[in-house]
Amino acid sequence: MALTGVPALTSSAWAATLKDGRWCNPARGYFPAGGYYGAPRGPYPHAGQDVTNSTGTAVYAAAAGTVVRRGTGILSGRTGNGLVIAHGGGRYTYYGHLSAFRIPLNAKVAAGQRIADMGATGHVTGPHLHFETHSGGLGSTVNPVSYLAARGVDLGGGWPAISPGAVGATVKAIQYLITRRGTTLVADGNYGSVSVNAVKKFQSSRGLVADGQVGPKTWPSLVYSLRRGSSGAHVRGLQVVLNKHSAGLAVDGDFGAVTNSAVRAYQSVNRLVVDGRSGPKSWEALVG
Ligand SMILES: [Zn+2]
């Protein structure tokens, strides 16, 4: 089968374009000892990366796609409840040991959409997400940590990297935040030259490297600590990334009771401090 849509990594310039906003962190947590890709496990090496957190922690689609398998024992050697999402071009992600499913088989999902709850089903010593990335066909696993890192995503948590040419909800949030910072941008979710130049200007004003890449150094300067009563473009940015994670809010720039509830719900299922305020920790989780 021809692997259309799966370009080879031929240059660092191309690698940068992979940070295109299309991928995101599937779950927040830490890497347990021995849970790394390739770790010895009986007759076969460990096919994914484990991300440990408590049962009920939200699990999100790592990229847009279609749920092609859902249930127990859906891939050889995997135990407990699992999901497979097909992303096209021979790319798949697998989510294992789930305690609950939140989408049906054959569902079309968006990047960041909530798909399941972390759990401890199958052969496990405690709750965690077993996460796999497949490239070049189902069964052809690659290291999920490096696969996501190449796409600007820090598996388990951390600020993402968004490069020029990126698209999607996180780009919209950047556009709203830059608007609040003083340069009005159209929040169309396309990280084109006008937006990139505005980010470069912002980076220069903060003494940051003006490369137009919104990464771990730029994000903390760009986001605002928001709370009930806040209003404006920065709140729209917050609402957009809450919606990326299935909040279903009106993007009205008004941090009222509904947005407050959505922030609290998000914080709760992501094991953050539940205070209804969107500070740097909540932003980091939301845009990752
Ligand atoms: Zn595992």
Short mmCIF file of C-alpha atoms and ligand atoms in Angstrom, two decimals, residues 35 41 46 48-50 97 128 130-131, ligand 1:
data_model
loop_
_atom_site.label_atom_id
_atom_site.label_comp_id
_atom_site.label_asym_id
_atom_site.label_seq_id
_atom_site.Cartn_x
_atom_site.Cartn_y
_atom_site.Cartn_z
CA GLY A 35 6.64 1.77 30.96
CA ARG A 41 7.63 -7.65 28.31
CA HIS A 46 6.44 -3.03 25.14
CA GLY A 48 3.68 1.78 23.66
CA GLN A 49 4.38 4.38 26.30
CA ASP A 50 2.52 4.21 29.62
CA HIS A 97 -6.59 -0.24 29.83
CA HIS A 128 -2.60 4.18 33.42
CA HIS A 130 -1.08 2.54 27.48
CA PHE A 131 -0.61 4.69 24.36
ZN ZN B 1 1.81 -0.30 28.41
#
